[in-house]
mmCIF file of C-alpha atoms and ligand atoms in Angstrom:
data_model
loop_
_atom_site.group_PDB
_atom_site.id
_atom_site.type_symbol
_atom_site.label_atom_id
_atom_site.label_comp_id
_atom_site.label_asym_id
_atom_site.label_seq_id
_atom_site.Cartn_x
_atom_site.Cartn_y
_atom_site.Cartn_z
ATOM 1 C CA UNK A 7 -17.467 69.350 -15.767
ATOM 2 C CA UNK A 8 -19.465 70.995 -12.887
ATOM 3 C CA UNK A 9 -18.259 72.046 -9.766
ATOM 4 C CA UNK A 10 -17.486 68.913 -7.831
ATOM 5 C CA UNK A 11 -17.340 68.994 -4.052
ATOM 6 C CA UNK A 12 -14.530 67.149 -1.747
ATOM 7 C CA UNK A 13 -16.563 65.620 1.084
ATOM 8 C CA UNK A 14 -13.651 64.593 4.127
ATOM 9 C CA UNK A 15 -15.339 61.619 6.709
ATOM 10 C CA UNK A 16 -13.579 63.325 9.974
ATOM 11 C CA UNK A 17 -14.723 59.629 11.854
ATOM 12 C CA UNK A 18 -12.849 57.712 8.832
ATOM 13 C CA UNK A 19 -9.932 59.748 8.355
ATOM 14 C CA UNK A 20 -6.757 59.504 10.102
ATOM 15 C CA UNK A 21 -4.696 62.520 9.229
ATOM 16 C CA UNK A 22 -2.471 60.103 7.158
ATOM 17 C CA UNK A 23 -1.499 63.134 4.834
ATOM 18 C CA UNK A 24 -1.929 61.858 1.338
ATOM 19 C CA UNK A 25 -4.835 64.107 0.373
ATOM 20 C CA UNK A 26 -3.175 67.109 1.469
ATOM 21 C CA UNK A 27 0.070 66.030 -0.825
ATOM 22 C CA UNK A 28 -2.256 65.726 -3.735
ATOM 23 C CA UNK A 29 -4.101 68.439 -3.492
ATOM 24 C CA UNK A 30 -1.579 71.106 -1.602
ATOM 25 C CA UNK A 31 -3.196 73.785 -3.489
ATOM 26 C CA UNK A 32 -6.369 72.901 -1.741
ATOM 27 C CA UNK A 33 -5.924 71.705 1.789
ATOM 28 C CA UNK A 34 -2.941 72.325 4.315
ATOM 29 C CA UNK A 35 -2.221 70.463 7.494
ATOM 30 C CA UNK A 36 -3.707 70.986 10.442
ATOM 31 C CA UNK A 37 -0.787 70.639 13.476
ATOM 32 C CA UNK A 38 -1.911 67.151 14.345
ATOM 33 C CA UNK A 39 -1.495 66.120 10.435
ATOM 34 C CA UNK A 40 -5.127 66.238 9.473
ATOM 35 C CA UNK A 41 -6.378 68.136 6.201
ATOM 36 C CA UNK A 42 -7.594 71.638 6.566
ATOM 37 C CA UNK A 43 -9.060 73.743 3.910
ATOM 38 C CA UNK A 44 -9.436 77.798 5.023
ATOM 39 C CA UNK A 45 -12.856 78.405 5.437
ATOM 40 C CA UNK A 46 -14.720 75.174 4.423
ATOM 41 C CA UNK A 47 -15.220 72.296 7.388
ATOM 42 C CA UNK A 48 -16.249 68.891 5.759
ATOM 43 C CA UNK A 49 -17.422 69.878 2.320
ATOM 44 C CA UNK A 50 -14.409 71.507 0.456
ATOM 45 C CA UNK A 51 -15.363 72.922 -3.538
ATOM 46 C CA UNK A 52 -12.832 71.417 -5.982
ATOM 47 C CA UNK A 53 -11.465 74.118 -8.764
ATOM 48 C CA UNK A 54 -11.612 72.135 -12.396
ATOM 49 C CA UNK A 55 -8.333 71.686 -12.487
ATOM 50 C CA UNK A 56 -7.773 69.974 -8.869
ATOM 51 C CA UNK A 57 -10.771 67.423 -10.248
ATOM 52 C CA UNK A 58 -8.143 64.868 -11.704
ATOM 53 C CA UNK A 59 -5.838 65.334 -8.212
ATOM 54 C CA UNK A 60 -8.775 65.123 -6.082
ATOM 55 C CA UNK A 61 -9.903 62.116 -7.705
ATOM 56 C CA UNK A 62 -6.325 60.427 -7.246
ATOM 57 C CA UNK A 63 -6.803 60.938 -3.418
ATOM 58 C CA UNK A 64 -10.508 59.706 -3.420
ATOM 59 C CA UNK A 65 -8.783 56.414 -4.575
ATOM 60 C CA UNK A 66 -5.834 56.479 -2.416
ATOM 61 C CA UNK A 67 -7.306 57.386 0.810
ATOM 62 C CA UNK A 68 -5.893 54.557 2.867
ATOM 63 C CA UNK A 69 -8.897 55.135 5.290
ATOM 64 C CA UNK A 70 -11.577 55.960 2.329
ATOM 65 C CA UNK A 71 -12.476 59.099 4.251
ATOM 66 C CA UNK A 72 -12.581 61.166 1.273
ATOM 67 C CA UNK A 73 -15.867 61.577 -1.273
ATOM 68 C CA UNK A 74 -16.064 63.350 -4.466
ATOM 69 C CA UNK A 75 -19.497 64.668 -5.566
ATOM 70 C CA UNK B 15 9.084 22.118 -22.610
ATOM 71 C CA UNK B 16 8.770 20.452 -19.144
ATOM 72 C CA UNK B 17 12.471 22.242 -18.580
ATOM 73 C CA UNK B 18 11.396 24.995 -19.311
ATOM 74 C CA UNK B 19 8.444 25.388 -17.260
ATOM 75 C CA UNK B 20 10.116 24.138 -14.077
ATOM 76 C CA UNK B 21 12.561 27.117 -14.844
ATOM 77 C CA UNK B 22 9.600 29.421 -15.010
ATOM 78 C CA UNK B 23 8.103 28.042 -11.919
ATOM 79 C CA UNK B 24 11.265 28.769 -10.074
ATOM 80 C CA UNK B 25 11.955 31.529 -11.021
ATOM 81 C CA UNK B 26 8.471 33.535 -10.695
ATOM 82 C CA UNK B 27 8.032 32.154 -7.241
ATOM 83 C CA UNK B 28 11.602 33.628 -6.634
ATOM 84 C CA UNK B 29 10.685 37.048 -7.648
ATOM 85 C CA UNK B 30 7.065 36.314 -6.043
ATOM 86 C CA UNK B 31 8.722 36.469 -2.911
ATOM 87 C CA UNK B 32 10.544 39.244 -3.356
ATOM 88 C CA UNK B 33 7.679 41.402 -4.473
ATOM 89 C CA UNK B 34 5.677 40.442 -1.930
ATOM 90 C CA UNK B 35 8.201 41.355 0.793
ATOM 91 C CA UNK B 36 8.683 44.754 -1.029
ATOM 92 C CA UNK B 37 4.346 45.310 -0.555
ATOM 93 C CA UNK B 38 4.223 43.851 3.108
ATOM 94 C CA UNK B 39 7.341 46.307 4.208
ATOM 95 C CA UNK B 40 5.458 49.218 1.899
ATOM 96 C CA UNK B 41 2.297 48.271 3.344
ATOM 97 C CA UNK B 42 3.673 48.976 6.761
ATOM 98 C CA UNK B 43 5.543 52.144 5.584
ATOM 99 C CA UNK B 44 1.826 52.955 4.322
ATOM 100 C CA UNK B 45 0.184 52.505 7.306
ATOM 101 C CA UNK B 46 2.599 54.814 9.292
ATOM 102 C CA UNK B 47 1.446 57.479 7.062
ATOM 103 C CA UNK B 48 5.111 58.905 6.294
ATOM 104 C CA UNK B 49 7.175 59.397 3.165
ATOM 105 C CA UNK B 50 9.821 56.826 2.531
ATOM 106 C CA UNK B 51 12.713 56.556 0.393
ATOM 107 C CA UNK B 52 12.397 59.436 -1.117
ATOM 108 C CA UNK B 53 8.807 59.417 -2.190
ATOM 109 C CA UNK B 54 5.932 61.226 -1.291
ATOM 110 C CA UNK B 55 3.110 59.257 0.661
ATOM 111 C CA UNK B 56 0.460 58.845 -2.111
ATOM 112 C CA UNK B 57 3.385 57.159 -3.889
ATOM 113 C CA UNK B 58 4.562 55.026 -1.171
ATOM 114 C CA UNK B 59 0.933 54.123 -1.186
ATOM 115 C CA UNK B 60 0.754 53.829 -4.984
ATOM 116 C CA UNK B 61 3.903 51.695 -4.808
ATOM 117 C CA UNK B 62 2.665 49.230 -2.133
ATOM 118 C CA UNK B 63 -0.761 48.399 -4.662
ATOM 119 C CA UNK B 64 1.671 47.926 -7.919
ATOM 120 C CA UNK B 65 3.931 45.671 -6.512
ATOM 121 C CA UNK B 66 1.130 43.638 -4.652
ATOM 122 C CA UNK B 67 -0.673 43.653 -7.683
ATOM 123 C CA UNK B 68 2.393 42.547 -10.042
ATOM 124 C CA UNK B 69 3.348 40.306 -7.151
ATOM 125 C CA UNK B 70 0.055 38.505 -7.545
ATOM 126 C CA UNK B 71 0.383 38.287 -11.403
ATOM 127 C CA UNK B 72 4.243 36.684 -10.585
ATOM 128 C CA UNK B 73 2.353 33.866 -8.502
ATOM 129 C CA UNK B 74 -0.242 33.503 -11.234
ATOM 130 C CA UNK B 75 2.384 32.664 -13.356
ATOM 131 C CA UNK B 76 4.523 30.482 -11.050
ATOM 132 C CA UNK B 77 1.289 28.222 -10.503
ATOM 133 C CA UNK B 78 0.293 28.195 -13.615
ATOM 134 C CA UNK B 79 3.617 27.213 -15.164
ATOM 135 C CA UNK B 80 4.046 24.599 -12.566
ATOM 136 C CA UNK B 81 0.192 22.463 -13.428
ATOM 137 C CA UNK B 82 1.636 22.213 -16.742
ATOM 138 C CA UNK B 83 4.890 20.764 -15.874
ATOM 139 C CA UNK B 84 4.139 17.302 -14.989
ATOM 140 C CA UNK B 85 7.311 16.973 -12.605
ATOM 141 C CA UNK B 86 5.841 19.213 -10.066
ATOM 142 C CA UNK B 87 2.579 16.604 -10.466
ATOM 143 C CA UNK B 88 -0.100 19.354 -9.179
ATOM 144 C CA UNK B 89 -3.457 19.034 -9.695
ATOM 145 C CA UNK B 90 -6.373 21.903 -9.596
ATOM 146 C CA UNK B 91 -7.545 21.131 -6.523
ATOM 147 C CA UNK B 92 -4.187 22.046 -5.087
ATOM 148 C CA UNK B 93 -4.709 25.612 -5.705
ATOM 149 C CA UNK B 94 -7.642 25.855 -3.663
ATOM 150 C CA UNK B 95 -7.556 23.337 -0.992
ATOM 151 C CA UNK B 96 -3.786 22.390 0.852
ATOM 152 C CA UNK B 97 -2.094 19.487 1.894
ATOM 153 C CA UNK B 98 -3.460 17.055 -0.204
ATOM 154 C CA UNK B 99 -0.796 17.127 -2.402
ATOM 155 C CA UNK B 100 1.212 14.303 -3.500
ATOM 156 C CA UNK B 101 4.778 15.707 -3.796
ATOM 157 C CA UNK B 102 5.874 17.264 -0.594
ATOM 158 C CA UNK B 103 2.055 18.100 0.781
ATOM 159 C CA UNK B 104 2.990 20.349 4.077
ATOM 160 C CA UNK B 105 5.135 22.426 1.954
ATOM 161 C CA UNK B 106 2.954 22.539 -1.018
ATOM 162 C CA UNK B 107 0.280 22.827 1.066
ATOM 163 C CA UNK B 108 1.447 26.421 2.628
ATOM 164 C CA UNK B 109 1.650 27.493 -0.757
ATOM 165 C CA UNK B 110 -1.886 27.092 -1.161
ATOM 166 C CA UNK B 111 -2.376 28.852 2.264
ATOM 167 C CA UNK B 112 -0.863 31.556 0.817
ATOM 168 C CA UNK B 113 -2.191 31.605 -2.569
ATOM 169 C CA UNK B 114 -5.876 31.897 -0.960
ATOM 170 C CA UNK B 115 -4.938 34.216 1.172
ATOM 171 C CA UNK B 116 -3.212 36.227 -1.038
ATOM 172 C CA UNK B 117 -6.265 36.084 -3.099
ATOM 173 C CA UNK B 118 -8.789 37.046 -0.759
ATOM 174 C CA UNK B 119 -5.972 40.250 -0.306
ATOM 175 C CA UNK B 120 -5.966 41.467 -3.636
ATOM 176 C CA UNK B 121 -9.731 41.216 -4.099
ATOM 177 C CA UNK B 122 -10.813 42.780 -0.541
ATOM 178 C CA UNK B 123 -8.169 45.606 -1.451
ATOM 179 C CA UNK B 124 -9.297 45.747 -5.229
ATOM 180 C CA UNK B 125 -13.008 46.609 -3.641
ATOM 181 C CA UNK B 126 -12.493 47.715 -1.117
ATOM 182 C CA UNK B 127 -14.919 51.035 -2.011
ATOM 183 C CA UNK B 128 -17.769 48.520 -1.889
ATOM 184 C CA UNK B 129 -16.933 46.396 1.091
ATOM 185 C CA UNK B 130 -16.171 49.026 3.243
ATOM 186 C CA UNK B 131 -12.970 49.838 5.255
ATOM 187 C CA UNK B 132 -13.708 47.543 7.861
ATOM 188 C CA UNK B 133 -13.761 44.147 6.148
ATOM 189 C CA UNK B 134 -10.806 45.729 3.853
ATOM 190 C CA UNK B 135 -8.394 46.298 7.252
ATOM 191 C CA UNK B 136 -9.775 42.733 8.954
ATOM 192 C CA UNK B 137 -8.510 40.908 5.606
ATOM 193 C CA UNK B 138 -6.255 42.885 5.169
ATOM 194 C CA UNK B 139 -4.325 42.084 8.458
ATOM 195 C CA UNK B 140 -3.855 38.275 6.842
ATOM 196 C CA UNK B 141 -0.912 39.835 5.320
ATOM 197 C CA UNK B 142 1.147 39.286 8.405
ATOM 198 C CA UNK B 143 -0.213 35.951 8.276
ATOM 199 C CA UNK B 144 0.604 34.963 4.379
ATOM 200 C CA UNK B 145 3.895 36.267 4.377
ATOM 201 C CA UNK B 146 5.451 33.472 6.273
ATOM 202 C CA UNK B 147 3.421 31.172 5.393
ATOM 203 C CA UNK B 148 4.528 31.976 1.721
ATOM 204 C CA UNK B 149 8.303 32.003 2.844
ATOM 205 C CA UNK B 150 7.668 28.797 4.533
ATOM 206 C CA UNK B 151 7.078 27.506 1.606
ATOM 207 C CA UNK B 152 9.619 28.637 -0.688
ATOM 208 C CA UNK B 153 11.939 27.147 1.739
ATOM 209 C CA UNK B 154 10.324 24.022 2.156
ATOM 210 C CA UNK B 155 9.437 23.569 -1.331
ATOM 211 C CA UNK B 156 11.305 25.625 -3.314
ATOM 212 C CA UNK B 157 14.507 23.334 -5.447
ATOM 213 C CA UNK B 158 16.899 26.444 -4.605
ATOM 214 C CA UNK B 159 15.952 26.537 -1.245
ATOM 215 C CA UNK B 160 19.431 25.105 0.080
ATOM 216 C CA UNK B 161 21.543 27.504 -2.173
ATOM 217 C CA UNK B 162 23.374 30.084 -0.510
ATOM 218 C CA UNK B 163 22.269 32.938 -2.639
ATOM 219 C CA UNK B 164 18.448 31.864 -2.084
ATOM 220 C CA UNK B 165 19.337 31.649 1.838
ATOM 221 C CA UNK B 166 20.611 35.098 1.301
ATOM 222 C CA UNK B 167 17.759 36.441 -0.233
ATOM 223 C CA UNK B 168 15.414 34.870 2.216
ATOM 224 C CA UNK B 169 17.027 36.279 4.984
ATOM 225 C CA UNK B 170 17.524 39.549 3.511
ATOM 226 C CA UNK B 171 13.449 39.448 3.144
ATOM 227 C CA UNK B 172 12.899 38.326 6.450
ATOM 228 C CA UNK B 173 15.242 40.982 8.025
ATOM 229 C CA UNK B 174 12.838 43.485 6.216
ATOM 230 C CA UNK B 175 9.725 42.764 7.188
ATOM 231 C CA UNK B 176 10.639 41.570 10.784
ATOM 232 C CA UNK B 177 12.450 45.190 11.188
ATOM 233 C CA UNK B 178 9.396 46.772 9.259
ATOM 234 C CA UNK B 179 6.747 44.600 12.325
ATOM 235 C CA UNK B 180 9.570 46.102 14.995
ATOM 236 C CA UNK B 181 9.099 49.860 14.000
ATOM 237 C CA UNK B 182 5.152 49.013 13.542
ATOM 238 C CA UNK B 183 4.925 47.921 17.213
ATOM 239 C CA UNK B 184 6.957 50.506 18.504
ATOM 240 C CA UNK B 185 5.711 53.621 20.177
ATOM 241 C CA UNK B 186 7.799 55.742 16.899
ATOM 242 C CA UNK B 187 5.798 54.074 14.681
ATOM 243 C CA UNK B 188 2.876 57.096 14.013
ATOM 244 C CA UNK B 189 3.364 60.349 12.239
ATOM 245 C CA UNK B 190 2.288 63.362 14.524
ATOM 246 C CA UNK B 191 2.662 61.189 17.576
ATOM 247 C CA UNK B 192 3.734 63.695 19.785
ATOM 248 C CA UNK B 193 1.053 66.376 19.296
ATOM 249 C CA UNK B 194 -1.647 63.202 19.490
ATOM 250 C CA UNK B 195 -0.798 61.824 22.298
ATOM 251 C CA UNK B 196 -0.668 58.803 23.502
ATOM 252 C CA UNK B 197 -3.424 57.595 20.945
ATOM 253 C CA UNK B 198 -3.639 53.883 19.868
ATOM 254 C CA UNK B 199 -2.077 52.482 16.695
ATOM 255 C CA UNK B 200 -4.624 50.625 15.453
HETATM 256 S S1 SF4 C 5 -5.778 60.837 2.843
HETATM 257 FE FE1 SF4 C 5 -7.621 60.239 3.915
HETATM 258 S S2 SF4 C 5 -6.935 59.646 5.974
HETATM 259 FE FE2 SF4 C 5 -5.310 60.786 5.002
HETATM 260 S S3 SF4 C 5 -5.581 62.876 5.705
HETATM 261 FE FE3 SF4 C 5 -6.616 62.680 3.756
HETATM 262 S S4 SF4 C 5 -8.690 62.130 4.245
HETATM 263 FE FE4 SF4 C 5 -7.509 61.781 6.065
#
């Protein structure tokens, strides 16, 4: 597996908070309830062993904001 | 046989119901973007597909069952096109309603990826639609209908989705509402 790459659609997504459950490791809530990862903006890098998690909230994105690649 | 397919037939479209109650008052709890009952979002979310999904394979069952039992006299057409039924046709013919729609659901949800969230959310609002229309019919055609413990159950599924709709149109309804503002549910 290579590095894989978490791509968040800011116009799609609606803060619903199911990415940052998922992946808590990776992203934290911003105060409004959107995902924030410290230091990245809309492309976040996925560690190999968030790839499984990160793909669970690719699927489950109620808004299908999120993009793995 | 026929006995026991009638059985069947009543007794998936019983649990039909319930199941699909349980999805539309997940749904809702879905689209409000909290945790309910204990579970995490992703689960709530996770929750609302399964029992939609096994909801759908319940109503498979409970038309399938009943086109072999030749009491309940359906034909194929039935299942696609409504009220031309010839036992009870209005109330048969909701069922239909709400087997298409439910169909055209489960497949605009299943791809959704392709489709594209739009389409998805405009089907997807038929939900509001199908669930009466699916209740309408278990009371108009269902042969427990008048029973007191069906009653029961039907109004203990209506008084969860209508106070599931209440909380959805009220101004409570979004996570994070106070730091957003007054933005729009939508
Ligand atoms: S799950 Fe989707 S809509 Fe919800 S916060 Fe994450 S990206 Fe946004």
């Amino acid at each position: 597996m290579t590095e894989k790459s978490l791509h968040i659609d800011w116009i799609a997504c609606d803060g619903r908070g199911l990415c940052t459950e998922l992946l808590s490791e990776l992203l934290e809530r911003d105060e409004w309830g959107y995902p924030r990862a410290l230091g990245y903006g809309s492309d976040v890098p996925v560690p190999r062993q968030l790839q499984d998690a990160a793909r669970d909230a690719v699927a489950l994105c109620p808004r299908l904001a999120l993009t793995l690649s | 046989m026929s006995e026991a397919l009638w059985a069947l037939g009543r007794g998936t479209g019983v649990i039909s119901l319930i199941l699909i109650t349980v999805s539309v008052v997940l749904g809702i709890l879905t689209r409000s973007g909290r945790p309910a009952f204990g579970m995490p979002r992703f689960a709530v979310t996770l929750v609302h597909r399964n029992a939609s999904l096994l909801g759908s394979v319940f109503v498979l069952v409970h038309v399938v069952s009943l086109f072999f039992d030749p009491y309940a006299e359906l034909r194929l057409v039935d299942f696609f096109v409504p009220f031309l039924g010839t036992a009870k046709p209005i109330w048969l013919g909701l069922g239909t309603v709400s087997l298409d729609l439910l169909v055209a659901l489960i497949v605009t949800a299943l791809l959704r990826r392709f489709i594209g969230h739009r389409v998805f959310r405009a089907v997807h609002w038929f939900s509001y639609a199908m669930w009466p229309i699916a209740l309408a019919h278990s009371l108009g055609d269902g042969t427990d209908a008048g029973t007191v413990w069906f009653l029961t159950l039907a109004g203990l599924c209506t008084a969860a989705v209508l106070g599931s709709v209440g909380w959805r149109a009220s101004r409570v309804f979004v996570e994070f509402r106070g730091t957003r503002g007054a933005e729009e549910p939508a």
